[in-house]
Structure formats: C-alpha cells, structure tokens
mmCIF file of C-alpha atoms in Angstrom:
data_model
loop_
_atom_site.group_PDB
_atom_site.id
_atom_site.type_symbol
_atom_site.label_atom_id
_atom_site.label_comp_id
_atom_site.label_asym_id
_atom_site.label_seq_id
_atom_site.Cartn_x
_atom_site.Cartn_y
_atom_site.Cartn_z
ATOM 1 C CA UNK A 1 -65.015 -86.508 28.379
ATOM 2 C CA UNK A 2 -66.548 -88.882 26.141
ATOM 3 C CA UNK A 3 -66.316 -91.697 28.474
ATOM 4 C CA UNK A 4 -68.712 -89.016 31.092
ATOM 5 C CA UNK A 5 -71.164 -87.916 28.221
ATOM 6 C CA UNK A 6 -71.417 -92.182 27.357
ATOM 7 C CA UNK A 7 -72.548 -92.933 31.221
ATOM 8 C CA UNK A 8 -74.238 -89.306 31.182
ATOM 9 C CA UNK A 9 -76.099 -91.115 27.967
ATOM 10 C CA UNK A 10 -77.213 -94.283 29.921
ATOM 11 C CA UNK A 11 -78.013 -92.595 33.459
ATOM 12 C CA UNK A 12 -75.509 -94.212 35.187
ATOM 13 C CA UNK A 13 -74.446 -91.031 37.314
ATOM 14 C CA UNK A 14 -71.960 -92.878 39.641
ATOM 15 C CA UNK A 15 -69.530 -94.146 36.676
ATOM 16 C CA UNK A 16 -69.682 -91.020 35.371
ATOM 17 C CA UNK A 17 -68.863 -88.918 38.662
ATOM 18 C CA UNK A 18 -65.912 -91.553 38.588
ATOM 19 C CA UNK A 19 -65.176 -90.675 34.984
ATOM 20 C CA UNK A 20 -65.549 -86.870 35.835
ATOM 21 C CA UNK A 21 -63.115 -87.639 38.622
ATOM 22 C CA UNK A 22 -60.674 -89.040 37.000
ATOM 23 C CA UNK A 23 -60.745 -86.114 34.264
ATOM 24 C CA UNK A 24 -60.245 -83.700 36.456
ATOM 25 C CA UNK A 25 -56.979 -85.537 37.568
ATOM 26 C CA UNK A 26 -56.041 -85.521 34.332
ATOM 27 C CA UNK A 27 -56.745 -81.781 33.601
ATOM 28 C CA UNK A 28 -54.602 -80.870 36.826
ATOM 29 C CA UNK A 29 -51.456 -82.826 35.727
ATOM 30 C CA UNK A 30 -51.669 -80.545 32.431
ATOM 31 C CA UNK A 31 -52.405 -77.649 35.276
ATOM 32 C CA UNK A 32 -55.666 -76.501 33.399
ATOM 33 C CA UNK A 33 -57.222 -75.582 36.406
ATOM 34 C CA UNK A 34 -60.232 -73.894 35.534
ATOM 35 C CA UNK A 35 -61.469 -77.137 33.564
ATOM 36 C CA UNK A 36 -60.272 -79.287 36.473
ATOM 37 C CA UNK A 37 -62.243 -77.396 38.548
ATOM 38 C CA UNK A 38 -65.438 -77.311 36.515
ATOM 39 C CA UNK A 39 -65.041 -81.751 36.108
ATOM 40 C CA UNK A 40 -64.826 -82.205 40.031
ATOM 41 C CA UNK A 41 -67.535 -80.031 40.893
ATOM 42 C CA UNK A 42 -69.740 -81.865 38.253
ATOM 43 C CA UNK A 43 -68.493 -84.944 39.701
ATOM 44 C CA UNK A 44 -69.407 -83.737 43.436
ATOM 45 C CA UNK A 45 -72.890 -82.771 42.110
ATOM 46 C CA UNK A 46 -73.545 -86.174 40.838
ATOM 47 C CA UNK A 47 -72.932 -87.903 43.878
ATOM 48 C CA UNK A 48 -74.889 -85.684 46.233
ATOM 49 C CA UNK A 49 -77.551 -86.325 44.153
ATOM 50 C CA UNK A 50 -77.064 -90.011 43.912
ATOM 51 C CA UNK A 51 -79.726 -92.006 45.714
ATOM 52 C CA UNK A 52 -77.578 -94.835 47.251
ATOM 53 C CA UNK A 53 -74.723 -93.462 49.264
ATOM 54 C CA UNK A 54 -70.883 -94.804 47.933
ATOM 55 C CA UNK A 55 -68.047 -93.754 50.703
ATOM 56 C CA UNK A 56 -65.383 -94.819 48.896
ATOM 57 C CA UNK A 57 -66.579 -92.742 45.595
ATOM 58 C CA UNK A 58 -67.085 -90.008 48.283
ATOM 59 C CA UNK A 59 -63.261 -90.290 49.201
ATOM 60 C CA UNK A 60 -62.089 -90.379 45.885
ATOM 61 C CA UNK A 61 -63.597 -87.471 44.403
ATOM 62 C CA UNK A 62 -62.673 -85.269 47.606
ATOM 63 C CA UNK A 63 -59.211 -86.094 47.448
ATOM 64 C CA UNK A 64 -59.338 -85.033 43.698
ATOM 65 C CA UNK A 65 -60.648 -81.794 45.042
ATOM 66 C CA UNK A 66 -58.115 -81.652 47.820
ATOM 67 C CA UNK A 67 -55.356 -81.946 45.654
ATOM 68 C CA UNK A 68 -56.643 -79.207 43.406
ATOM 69 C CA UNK A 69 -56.632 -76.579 45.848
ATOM 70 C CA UNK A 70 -53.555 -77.484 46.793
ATOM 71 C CA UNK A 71 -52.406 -76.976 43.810
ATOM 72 C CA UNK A 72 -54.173 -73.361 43.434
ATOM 73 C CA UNK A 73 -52.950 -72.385 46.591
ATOM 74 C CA UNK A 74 -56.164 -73.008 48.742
ATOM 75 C CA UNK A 75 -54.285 -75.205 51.673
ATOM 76 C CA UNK A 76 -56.606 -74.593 54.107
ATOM 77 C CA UNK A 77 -59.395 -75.467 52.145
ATOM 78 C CA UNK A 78 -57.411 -78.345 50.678
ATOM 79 C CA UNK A 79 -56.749 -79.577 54.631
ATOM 80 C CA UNK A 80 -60.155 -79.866 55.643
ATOM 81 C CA UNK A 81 -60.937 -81.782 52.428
ATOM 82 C CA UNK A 82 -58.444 -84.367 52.612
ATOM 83 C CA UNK A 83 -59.759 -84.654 56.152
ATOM 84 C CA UNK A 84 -63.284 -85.253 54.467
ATOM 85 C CA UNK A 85 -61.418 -87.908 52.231
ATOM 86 C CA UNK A 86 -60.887 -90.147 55.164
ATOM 87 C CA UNK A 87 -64.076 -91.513 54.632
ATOM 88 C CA UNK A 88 -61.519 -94.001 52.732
ATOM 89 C CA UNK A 89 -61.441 -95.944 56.073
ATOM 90 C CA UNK A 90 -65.062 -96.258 56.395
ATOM 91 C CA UNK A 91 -65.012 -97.743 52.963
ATOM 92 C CA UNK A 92 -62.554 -100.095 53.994
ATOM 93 C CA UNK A 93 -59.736 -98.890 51.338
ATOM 94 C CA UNK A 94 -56.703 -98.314 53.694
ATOM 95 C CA UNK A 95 -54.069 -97.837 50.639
ATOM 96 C CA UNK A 96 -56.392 -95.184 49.273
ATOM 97 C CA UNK A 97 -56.439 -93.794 53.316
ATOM 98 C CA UNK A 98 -52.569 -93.929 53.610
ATOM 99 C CA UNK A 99 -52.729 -91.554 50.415
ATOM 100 C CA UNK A 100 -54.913 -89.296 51.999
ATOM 101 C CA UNK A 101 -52.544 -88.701 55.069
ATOM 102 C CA UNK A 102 -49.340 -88.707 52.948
ATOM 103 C CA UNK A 103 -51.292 -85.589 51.003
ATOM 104 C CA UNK A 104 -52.263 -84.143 54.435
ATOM 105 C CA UNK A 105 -48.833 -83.810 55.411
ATOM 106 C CA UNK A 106 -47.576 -82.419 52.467
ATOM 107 C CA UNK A 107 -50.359 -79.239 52.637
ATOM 108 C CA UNK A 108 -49.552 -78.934 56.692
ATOM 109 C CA UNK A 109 -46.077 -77.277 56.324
ATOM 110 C CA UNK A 110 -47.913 -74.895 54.074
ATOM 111 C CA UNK A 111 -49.964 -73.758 57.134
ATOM 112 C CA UNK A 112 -46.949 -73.777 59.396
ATOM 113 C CA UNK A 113 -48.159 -77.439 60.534
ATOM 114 C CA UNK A 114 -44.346 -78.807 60.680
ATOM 115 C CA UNK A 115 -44.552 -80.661 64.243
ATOM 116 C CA UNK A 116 -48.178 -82.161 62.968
ATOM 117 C CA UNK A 117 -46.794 -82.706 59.363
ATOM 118 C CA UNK A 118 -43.803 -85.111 61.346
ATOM 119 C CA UNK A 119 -46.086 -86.839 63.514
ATOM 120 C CA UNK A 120 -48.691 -87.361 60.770
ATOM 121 C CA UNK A 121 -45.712 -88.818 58.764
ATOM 122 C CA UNK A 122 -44.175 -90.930 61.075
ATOM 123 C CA UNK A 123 -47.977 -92.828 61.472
ATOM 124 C CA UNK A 124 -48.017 -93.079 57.686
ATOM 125 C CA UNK A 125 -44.292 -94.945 58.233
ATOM 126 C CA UNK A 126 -46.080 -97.037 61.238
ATOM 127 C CA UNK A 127 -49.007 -98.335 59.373
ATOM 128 C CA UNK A 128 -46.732 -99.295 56.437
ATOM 129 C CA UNK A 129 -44.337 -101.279 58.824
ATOM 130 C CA UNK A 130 -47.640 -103.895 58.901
ATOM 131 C CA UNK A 131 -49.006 -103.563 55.713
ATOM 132 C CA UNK A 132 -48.265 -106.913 53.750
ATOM 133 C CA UNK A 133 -49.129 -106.320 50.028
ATOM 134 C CA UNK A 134 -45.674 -105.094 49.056
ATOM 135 C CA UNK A 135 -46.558 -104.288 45.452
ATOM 136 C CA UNK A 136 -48.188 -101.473 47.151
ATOM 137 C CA UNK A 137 -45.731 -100.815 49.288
ATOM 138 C CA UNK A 138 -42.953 -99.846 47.079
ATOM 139 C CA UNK A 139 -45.131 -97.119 46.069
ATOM 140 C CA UNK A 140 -46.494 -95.789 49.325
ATOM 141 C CA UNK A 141 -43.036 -95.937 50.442
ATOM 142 C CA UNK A 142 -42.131 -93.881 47.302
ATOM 143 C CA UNK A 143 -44.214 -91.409 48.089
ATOM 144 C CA UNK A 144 -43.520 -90.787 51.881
ATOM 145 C CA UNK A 145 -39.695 -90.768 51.323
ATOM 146 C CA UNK A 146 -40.028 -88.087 48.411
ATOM 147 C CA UNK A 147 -42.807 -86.548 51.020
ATOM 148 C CA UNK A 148 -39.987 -86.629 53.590
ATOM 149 C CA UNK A 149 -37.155 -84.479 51.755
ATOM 150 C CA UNK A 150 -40.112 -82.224 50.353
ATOM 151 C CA UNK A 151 -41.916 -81.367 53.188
ATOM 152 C CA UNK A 152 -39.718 -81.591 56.157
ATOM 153 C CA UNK A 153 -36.296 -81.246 54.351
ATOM 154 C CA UNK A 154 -35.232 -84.314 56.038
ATOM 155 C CA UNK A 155 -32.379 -85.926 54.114
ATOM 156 C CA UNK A 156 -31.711 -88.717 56.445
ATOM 157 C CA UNK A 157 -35.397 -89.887 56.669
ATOM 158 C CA UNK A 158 -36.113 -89.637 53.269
ATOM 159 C CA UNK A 159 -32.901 -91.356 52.275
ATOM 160 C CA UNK A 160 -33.681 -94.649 54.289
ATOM 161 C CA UNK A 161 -37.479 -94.716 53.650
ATOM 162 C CA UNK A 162 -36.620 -94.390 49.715
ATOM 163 C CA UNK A 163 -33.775 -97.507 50.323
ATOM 164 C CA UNK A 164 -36.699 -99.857 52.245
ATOM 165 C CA UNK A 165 -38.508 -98.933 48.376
ATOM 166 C CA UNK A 166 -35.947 -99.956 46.737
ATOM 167 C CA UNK A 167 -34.339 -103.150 48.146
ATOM 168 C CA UNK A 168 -38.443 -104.331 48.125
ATOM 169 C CA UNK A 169 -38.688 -103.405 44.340
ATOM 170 C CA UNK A 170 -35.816 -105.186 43.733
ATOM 171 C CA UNK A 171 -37.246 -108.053 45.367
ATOM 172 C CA UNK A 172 -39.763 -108.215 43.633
ATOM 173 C CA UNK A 173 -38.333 -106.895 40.375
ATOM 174 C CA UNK A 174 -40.173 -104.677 39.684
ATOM 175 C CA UNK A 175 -38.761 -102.984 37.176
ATOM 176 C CA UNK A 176 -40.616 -99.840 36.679
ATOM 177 C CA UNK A 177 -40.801 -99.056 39.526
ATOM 178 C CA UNK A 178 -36.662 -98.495 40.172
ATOM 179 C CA UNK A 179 -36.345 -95.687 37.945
ATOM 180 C CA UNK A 180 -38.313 -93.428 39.477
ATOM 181 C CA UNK A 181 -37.059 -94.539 43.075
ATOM 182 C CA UNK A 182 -33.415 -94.260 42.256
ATOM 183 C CA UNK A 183 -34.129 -90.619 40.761
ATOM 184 C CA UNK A 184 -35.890 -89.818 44.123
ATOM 185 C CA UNK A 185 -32.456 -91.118 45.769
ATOM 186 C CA UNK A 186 -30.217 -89.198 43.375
ATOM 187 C CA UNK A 187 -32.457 -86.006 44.344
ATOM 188 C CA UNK A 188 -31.727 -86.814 48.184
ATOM 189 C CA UNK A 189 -27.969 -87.071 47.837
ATOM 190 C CA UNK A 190 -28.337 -83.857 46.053
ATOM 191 C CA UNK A 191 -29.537 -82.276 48.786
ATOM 192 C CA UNK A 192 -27.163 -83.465 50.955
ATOM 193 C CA UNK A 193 -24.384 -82.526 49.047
ATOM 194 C CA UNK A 194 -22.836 -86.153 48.571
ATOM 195 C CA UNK A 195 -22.453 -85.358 45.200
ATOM 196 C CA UNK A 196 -20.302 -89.229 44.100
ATOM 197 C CA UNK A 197 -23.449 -91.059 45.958
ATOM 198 C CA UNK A 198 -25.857 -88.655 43.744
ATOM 199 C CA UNK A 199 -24.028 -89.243 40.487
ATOM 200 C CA UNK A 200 -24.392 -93.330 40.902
ATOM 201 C CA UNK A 201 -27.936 -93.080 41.940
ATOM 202 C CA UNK A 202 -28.570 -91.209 38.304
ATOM 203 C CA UNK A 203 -26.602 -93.199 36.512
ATOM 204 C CA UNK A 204 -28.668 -96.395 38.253
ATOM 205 C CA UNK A 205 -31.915 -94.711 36.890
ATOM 206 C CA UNK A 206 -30.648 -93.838 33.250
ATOM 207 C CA UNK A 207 -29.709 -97.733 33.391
ATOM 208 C CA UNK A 208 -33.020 -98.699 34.948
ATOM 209 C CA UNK A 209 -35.169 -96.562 32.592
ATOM 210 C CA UNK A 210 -33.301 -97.835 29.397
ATOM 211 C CA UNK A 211 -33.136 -101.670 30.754
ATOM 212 C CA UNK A 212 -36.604 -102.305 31.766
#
C-alpha cells in the first residue's frame, strides 16, 4: 500500500495501478476479498483515466480481476474478463497470453465448458511445443499439467505434461522449481491410485525441497 500512496504522491498513476495490481494479488492469496476487490477496482480506475493507452497494463490488471471472481464464484464474469485479458497478444507478451488461456480453461468446466476447456488446453500444449525460452517453460508446463488433473481429471495427460516439466528442470537445474513439480506428480499418482509411484514422487520432493 505504501508503494501505491508513494506513486499516488508523485502522480505517476500507471506505477501505481501496477502497484494496486499487484496488491490485490496479494490480498487474494490471503483470500481477503473485499480488500482485493476494492485495490483492483482502484487500479482499473487509474488506467481508464490514464491519458496514454498501455495494453499490456490493461491485460494485467484484468486478469487480476478475472482471477478474483473466480475465486468468489463469479465464473461467468471471470470468463469474459480473461477474454478481455487477451489484449496480452496485442501487447506482444505471449507468456503472459498463455496464462490467460491456461486460467480460461480452468473457469470453463465451471460453466459446463468441458469439450472447450480440452480444446482450449490442448492449444495451450501446442503453442508451448514452439516456445523456446525453457526457463519459462517449466513453469507454463507446471501449470497446464496441474490444470490437466484439476480441470479435466485427466491422469494420463497431466502425468506426461508434468514429466516434459520435469526432465526440462532438470536440465536446466533448476532447482526450485522440482519441488513443486514432483509434488504435482505425487498428487497425480494419487489420483490414479499407483500408490508405490506416489510415495517416490513425495519422497523426491521432501529431498528436493531440503537439497536445494
């Protein structure tokens, strides 16, 4: 908040809709949702207001908003927005666009979407195929495998987009990045029922998290 009332201080209304952004992220991982609420619509305020148009501010700050009414149940609300957020691609930010689709399919199943949540999911796995910065990768990857066993309940999918994470964070060791990824495995074998494979992928993230 202080970092907001500074830029609030020196007029500089686009830093601190990006400051208000990011507190309202912050506020919605402690689920305070009433405060979230009140930083993102300050944030949206400022930049509708803002003389000089920013898409990729735009994008951020809807997503933000997407994800909390999401979160508060709104899905259909929360659709349309992260459709708004796609802006991301005018901007020219395709990671922060790939994020934006993996959150779209995780609020279509909510709306009975499950065909359109697949298909929307399996372009998300497309795109990543080509995308060469594989720091980022590991992540996005991450994401869409945990998105996978989440969303569609599909074990098998999840299980071999969460492996492609890991064998490229071990490649490129990095470390803290494998704990969370074998958890995400352990959880899939869970679901399967393979309960030996589930017990070795939690005893590789114990080691992982204590041997960075």
């Amino acid at each position: 908040m202080e970092a907001a009332q500074d830029y609030a201080t020196r007029g500089d209304s686009l830093h601190q809709a990006l400051s208000l952004n990011y507190l309202s992220l912050a506020y919605q991982h402690l689920s305070q949702w009433d405060v979230a609420q009140t930083a993102i619509e300050s944030s949206l305020k400022l930049v509708e207001s803002a003389t000089s148009n920013n898409p990729l501010l735009w994008a951020q700050i809807l997503n933000t908003k997407a994800r909390l009414l999401f979160h508060t149940g709104q899905n259909q609300s929360a659709l349309e927005t992260f459709k708004k957020a796609q802006t991301y691609d005018k901007a020219g930010d395709k990671i922060g666009a790939l994020i934006s689709k993996i959150n779209q399919a995780e609020a279509l199943p909510s709306l009975g979407f499950y065909n359109r949540a697949k298909r929307l999911m399996e372009e998300i796995n497309q795109q990543l195929a080509i995308t060469e910065n594989y720091a980022v990768k590991v992540g996005m990857l991450r994401s869409l495998g945990i998105a996978a066993l989440q969303v569609l309940g599909d074990v098998k999918a999840s299980r071999e987009v969460l492996e492609e994470s890991l064998s490229i964070a071990q490649g490129l060791e990095a470390t803290n990045q494998l704990g969370i990824i074998l958890l995400s495995l352990g959880n899939t074998a869970l679901d399967a029922g393979d309960n030996s494979v589930e017990l070795d992928y939690f005893k590789r993230a114990e080691s992982a998290s204590t041997n960075p």
